[in-house]
Coordinates of C-alpha atoms and ligand atoms in Angstrom, one line a residue:
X1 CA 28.5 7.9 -3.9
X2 CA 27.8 5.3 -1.4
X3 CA 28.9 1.6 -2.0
X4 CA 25.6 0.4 -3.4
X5 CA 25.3 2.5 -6.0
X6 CA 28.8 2.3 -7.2
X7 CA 28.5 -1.7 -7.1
X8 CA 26.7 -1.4 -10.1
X9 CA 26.9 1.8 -11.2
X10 CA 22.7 2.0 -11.3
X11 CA 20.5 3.7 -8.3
X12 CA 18.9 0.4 -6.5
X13 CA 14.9 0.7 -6.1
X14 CA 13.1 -1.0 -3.8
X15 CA 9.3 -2.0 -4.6
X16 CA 7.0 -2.2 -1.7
X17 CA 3.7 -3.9 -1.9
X18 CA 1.1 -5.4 -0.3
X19 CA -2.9 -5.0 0.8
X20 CA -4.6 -2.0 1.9
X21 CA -3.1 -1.7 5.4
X22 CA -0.7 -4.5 5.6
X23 CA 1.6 -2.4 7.0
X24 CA 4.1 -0.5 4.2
X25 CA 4.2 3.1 5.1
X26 CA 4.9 1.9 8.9
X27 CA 7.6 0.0 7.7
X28 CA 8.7 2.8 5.5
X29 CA 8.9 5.0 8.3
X30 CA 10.9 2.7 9.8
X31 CA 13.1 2.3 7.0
X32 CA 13.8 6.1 7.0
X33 CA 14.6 6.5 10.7
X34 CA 17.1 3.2 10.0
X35 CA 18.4 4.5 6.6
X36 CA 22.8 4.1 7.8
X37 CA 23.7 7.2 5.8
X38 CA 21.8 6.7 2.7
X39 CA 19.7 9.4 1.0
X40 CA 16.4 8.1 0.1
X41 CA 13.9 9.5 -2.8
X42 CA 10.4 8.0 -1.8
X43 CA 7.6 7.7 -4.6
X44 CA 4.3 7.1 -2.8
X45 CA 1.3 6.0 -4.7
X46 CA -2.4 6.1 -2.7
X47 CA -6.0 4.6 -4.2
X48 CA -8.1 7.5 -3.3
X49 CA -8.1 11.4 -3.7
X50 CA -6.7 12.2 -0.1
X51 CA -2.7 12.0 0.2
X52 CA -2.5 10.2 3.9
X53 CA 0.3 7.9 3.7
X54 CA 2.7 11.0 2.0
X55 CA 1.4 13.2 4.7
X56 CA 2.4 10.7 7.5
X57 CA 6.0 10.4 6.0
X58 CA 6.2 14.2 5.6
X59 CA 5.7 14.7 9.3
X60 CA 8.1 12.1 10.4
X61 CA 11.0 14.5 9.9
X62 CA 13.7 11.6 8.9
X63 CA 17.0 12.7 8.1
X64 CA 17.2 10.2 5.5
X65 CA 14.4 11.9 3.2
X66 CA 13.9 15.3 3.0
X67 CA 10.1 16.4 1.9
X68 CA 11.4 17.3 -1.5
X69 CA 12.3 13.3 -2.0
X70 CA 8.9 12.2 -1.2
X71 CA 6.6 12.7 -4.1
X72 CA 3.4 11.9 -4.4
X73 CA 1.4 9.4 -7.5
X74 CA -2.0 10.5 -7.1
X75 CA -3.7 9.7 -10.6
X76 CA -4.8 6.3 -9.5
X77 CA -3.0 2.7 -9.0
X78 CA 0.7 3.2 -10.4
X79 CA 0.1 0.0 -12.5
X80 CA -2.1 1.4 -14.3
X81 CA -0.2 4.8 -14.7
X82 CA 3.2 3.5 -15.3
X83 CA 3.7 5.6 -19.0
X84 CA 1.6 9.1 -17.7
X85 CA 3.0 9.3 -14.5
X86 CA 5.7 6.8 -13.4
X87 CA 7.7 6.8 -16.1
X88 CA 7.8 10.6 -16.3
X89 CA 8.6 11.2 -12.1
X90 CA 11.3 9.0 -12.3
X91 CA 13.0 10.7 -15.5
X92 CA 12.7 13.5 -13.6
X93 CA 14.0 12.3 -10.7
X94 CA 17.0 10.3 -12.3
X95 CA 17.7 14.4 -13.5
X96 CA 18.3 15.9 -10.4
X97 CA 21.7 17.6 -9.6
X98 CA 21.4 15.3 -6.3
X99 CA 20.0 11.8 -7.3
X100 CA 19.3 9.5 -3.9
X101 CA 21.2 6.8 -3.0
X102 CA 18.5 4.5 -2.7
X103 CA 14.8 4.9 -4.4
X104 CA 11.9 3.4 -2.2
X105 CA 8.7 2.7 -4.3
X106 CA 5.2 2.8 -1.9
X107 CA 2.3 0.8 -4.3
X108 CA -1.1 1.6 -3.6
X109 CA -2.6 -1.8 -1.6
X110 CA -4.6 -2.3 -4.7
X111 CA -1.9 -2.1 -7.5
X112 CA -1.0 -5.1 -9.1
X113 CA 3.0 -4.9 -9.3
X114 CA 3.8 -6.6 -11.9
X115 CA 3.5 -3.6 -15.1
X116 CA 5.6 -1.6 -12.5
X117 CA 8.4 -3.7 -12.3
X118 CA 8.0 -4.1 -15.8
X119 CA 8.8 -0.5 -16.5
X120 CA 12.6 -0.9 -15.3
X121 CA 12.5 -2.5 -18.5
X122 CA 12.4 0.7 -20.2
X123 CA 15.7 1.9 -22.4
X124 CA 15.6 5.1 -20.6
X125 CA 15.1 3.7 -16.8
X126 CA 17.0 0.3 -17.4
X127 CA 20.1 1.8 -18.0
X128 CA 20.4 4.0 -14.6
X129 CA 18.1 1.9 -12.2
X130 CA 17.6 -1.7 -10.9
X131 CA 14.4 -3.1 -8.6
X132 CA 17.1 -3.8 -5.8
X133 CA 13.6 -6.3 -4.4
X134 CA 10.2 -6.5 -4.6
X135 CA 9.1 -6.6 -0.8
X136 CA 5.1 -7.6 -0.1
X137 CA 4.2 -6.8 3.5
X138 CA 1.2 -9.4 4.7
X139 CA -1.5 -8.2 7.6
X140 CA -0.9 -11.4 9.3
X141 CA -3.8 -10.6 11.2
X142 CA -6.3 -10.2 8.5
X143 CA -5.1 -13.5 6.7
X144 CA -6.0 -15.4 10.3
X145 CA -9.0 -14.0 10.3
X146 CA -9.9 -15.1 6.4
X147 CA -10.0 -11.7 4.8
X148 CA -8.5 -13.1 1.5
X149 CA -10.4 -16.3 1.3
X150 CA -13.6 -15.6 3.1
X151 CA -15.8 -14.2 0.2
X152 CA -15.8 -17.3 -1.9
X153 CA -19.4 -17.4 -1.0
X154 CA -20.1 -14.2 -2.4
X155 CA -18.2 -14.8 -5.6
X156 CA -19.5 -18.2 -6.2
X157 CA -23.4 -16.3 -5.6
X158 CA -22.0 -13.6 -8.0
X159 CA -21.0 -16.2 -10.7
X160 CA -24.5 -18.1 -10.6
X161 CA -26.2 -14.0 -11.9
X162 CA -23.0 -13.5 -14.2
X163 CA -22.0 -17.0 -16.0
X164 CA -18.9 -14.3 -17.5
X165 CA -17.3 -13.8 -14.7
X166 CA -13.7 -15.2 -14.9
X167 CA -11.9 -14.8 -11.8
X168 CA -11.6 -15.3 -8.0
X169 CA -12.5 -12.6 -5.8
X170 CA -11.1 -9.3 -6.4
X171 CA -9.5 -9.0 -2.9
X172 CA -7.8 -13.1 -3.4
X173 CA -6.4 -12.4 -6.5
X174 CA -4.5 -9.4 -5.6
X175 CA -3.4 -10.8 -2.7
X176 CA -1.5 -14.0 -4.6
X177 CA -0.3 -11.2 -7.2
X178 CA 1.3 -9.4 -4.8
X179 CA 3.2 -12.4 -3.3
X180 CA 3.8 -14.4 -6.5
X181 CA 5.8 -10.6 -7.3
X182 CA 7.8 -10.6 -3.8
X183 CA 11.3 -11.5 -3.4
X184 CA 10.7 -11.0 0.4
X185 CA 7.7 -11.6 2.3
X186 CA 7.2 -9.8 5.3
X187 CA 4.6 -11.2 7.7
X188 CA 3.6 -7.9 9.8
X189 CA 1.4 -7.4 12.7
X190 CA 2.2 -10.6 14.8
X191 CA 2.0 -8.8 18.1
X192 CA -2.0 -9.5 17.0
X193 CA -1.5 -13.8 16.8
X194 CA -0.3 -16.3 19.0
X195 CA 2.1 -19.0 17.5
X196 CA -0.4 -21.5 16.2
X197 CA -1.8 -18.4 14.5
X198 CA 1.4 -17.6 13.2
X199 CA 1.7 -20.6 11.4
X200 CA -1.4 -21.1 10.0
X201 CA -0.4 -17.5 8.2
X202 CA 2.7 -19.1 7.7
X203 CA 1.1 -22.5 5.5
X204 CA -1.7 -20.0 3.9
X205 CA 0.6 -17.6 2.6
X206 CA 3.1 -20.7 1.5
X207 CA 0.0 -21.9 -0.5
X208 CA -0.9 -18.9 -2.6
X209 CA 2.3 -18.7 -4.5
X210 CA 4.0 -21.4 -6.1
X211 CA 7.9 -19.4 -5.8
X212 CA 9.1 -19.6 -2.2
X213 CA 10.4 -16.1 -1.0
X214 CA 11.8 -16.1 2.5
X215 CA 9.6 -14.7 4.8
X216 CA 10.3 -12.5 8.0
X217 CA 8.0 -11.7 10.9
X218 CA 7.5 -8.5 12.1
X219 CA 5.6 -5.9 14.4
X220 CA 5.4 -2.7 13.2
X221 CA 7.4 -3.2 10.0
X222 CA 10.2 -3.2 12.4
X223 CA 12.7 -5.6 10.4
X224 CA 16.3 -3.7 10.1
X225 CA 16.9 -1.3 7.0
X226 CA 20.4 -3.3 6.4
X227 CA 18.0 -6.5 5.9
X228 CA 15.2 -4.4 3.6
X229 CA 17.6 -2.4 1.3
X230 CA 20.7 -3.5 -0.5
X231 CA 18.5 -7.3 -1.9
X232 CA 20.3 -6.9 -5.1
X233 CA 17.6 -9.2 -7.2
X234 CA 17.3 -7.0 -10.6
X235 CA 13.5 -8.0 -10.4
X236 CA 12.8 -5.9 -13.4
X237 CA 15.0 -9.3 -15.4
X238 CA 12.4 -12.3 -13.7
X239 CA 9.4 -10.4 -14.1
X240 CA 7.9 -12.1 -16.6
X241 CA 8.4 -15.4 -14.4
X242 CA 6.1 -13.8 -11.9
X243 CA 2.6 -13.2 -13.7
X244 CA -0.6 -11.7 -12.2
X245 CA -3.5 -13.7 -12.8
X246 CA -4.4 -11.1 -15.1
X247 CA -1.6 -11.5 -17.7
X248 CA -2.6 -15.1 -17.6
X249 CA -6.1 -14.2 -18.2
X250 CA -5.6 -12.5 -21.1
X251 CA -3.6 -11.6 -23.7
X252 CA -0.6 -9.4 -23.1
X253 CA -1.4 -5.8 -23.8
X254 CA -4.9 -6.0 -22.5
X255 CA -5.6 -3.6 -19.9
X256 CA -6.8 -4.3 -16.3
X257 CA -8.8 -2.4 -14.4
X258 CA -9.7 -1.5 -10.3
X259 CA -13.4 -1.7 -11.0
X260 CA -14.2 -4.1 -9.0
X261 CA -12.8 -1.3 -6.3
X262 CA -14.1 2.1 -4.7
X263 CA -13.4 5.4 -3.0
X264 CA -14.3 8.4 -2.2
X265 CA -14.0 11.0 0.6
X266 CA -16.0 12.4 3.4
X267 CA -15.5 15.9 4.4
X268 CA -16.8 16.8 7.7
X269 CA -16.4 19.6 10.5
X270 CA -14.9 19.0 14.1
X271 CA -14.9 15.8 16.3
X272 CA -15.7 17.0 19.5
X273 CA -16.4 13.4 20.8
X274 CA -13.5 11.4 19.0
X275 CA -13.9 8.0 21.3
X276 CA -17.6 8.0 20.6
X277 CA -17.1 8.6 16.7
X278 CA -14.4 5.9 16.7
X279 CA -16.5 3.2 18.3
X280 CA -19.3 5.0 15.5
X281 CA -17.1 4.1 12.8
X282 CA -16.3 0.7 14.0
X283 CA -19.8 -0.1 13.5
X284 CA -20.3 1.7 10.1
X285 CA -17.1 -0.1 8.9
X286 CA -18.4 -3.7 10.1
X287 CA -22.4 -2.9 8.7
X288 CA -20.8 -2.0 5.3
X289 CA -17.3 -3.9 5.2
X290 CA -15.6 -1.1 4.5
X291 CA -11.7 -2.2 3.3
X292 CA -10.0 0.9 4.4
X293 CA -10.4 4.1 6.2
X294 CA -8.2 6.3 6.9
X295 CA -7.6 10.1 7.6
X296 CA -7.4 13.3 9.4
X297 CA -9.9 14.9 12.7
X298 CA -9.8 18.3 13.6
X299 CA -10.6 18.0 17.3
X300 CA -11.7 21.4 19.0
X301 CA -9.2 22.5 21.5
X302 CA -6.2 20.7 20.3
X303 CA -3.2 21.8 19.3
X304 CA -2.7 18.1 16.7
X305 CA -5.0 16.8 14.4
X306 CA -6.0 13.3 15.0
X307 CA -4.7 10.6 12.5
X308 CA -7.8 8.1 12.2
X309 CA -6.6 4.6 10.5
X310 CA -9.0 1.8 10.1
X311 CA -7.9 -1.3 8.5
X312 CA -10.8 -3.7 8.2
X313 CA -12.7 -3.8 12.0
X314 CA -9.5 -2.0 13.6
X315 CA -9.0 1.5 14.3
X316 CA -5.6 3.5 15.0
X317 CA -5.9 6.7 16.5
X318 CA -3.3 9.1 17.5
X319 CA -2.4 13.1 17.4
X320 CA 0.3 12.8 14.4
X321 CA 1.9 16.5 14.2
X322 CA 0.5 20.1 15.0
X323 CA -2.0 21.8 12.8
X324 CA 0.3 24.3 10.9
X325 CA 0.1 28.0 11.2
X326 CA -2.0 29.1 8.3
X327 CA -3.3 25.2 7.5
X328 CA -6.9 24.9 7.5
X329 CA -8.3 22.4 10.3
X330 CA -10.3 20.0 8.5
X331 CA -11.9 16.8 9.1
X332 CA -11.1 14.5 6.0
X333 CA -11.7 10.8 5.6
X334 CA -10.8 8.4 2.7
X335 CA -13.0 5.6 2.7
X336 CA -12.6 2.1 0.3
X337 CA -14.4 -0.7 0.0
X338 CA -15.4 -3.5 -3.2
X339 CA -17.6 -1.8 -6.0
X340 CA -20.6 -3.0 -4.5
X341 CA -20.2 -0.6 -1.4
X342 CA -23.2 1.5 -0.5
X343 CA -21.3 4.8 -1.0
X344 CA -24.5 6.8 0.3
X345 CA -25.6 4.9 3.2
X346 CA -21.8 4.9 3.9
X347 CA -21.8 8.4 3.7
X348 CA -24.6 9.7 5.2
X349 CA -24.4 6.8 8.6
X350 CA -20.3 8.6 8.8
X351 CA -22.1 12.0 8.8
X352 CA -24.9 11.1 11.3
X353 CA -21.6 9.8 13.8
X354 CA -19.7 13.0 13.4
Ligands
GTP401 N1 -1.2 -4.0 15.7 C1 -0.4 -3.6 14.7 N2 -0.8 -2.6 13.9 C2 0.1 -2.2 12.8 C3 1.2 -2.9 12.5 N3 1.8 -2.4 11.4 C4 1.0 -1.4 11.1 N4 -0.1 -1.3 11.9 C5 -1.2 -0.3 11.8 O1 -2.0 -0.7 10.7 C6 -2.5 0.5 10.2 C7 -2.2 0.6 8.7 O2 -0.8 0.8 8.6 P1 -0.1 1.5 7.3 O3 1.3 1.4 7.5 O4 -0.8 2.8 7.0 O5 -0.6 0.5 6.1 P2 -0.4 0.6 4.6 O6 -0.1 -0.7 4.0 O7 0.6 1.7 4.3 O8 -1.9 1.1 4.2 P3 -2.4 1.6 2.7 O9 -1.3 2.4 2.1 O10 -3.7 2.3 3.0 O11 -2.6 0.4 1.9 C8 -2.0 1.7 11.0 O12 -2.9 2.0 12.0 C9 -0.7 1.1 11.6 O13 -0.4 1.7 12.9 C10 1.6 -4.0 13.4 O14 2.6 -4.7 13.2 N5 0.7 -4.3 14.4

């Protein structure tokens, strides 16, 4: 038993949040190749029917976490799932012969963390687990750029056609949840800003949550494992200091929802031309604002498939691991955007590029 566990004689968990993109399974990854010793159990949870982020840990071959630890929340956004599914793979978990030293929890970037952290609060979990911290990664990049303040427009338009609607924009609101839950804020992708960048992000993320968690800059979610794990907050105990605006909204035991949200996937055959359907997509993805898309090429002749990541107007491309022997080579993408996305045109103009 390592000393972290037997400090207080519960396994610690940490929570990672944040936006579609910001950032967390990089950092996870490097949390696993940094992981001192400990064994890690990894609970993933992904908006949209196509596994990517679990699939990019699986292939990182990290000592700290075999593929048996990783497993995978696919029944929608974990908040919404805490009783069916959470609740249930952690039982299970907390079973195992073998339990982990440390538990590392991946939210999807839409889940709102608050009915997670609440679930610590469980008899059955509270007595063998404690949130060790909630840590919310920021795409400092996309705050710089206005992504969670720039459709007030839009909202205030929307509000004029339906005089009911009683919140902020979908994409704001999540954002502040996120960091009112956060014990640690960590400010990712500053290799993209300059300093007087950096600060603005600094002052704008400052102003959307009235607690004051210390915040760390980082490239590449590279911010030590030592720093990250071992927080020691028992979040599950302040979480009902930290409400979403939706428990303020309404009254407690009222369900939320992601409607205001979509995804769905596009299957497609080989990429013979991957630069030409990247620069494709980057257009599709502007034309539409498309949130998030992410996935897997097959690209005739090579050996890899091609991980495709596109986070707002950006696109990551690289081979990520060899096509196993017996897997089928498929293109796959998972593409989210707001409700109001025109899932066809999206669609058919992601075909036509192929
Ligand atoms: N330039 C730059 N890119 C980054 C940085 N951190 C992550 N990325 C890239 O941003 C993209 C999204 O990163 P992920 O780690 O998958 O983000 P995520 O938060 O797990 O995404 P979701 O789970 O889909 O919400 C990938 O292409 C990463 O390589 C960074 O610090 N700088």
């Amino acid at each position: 038993m390592t000393n972290e566990k037997a400090a207080h004689g519960k396994i610690p968990a940490t929570v990672i949040t944040g936006f579609l993109g910001a950032g967390k399974t990089t950092m996870i990854r490097n949390i696993l190749q940094n992981a001192g010793g400990r064994r890690i159990a990894l609970i993933i949870n992904e908006f949209g029917d196509l596994g990517v982020d679990g699939d990019v840990l699986k292939g990182c071959g990290a000592e700290a976490c075999s593929e048996d630890d990783i497993i995978e929340l696919t029944n929608g956004c974990i908040c919404c799932t805490v009783a069916d599914d959470f609740i249930p793979t952690m039982t299970k978990l907390l079973e195992r012969e073998n339990r982990p030293d440390h538990i590392v929890i991946e939210t999807s970037g839409l889940a709102l963390p608050q009915p997670l952290i609440a679930a610590f609060n469980w008899p059955d979990i509270r007595t063998q687990v404690t949130v060790d911290g909630v840590i919310t990664v920021v795409d400092s990049a996309a705050v710089a750029a206005g992504r969670f303040a720039d459709d007030h427009d839009k909202v205030d338009a929307l509000r004029v056609e339906d005089g009911n609607l009683d919140h902020e924009s979908p994409i704001e609101e999540l954002f502040e949840d996120q960091l009112t839950a956060a014990d640690l804020i960590i400010l990712n992708k500053t290799d993209l800003l300059d300093s007087t960048g950096l600060a603005f992000v600094r002052r704008e993320v400052s102003s959307r949550t009235s607690r004051k968690p210390t915040m760390i800059e980082a490239k590449n979610g590279e911010v030590s494992a030592a720093v990250l794990l071992g927080l020691g907050v028992g979040t599950e105990s302040d979480i009902a200091n930290r409400k979403s605006h939706h428990e303020m909204e309404h009254e407690a035991g009222e369900e939320h929802s992601h409607d205001e949200f979509d995804s769905f996937v596009v299957e497609l055959g080989p990429i013979a031309n991957p630069a030409g359907f990247i620069e494709k997509l980057k257009v599709i993805i502007a034309a539409h604002d498309v949130l998030r898309l992410k996935g897997f090429a097959d690209v005739p002749g090579k050996p890899m498939r091609l991980l495709i990541q596109g986070v707002g107007a950006r696109i990551d491309q690289y081979f990520d691991r060899a096509w196993a022997a017996g897997e089928a080579r498929r293109t796959r993408l998972v593409v989210i955007g707001l409700h109001d996305m025109d899932e066809a045109a999206v669609r058919a103009a992601i075909v036509a590029a192929a």
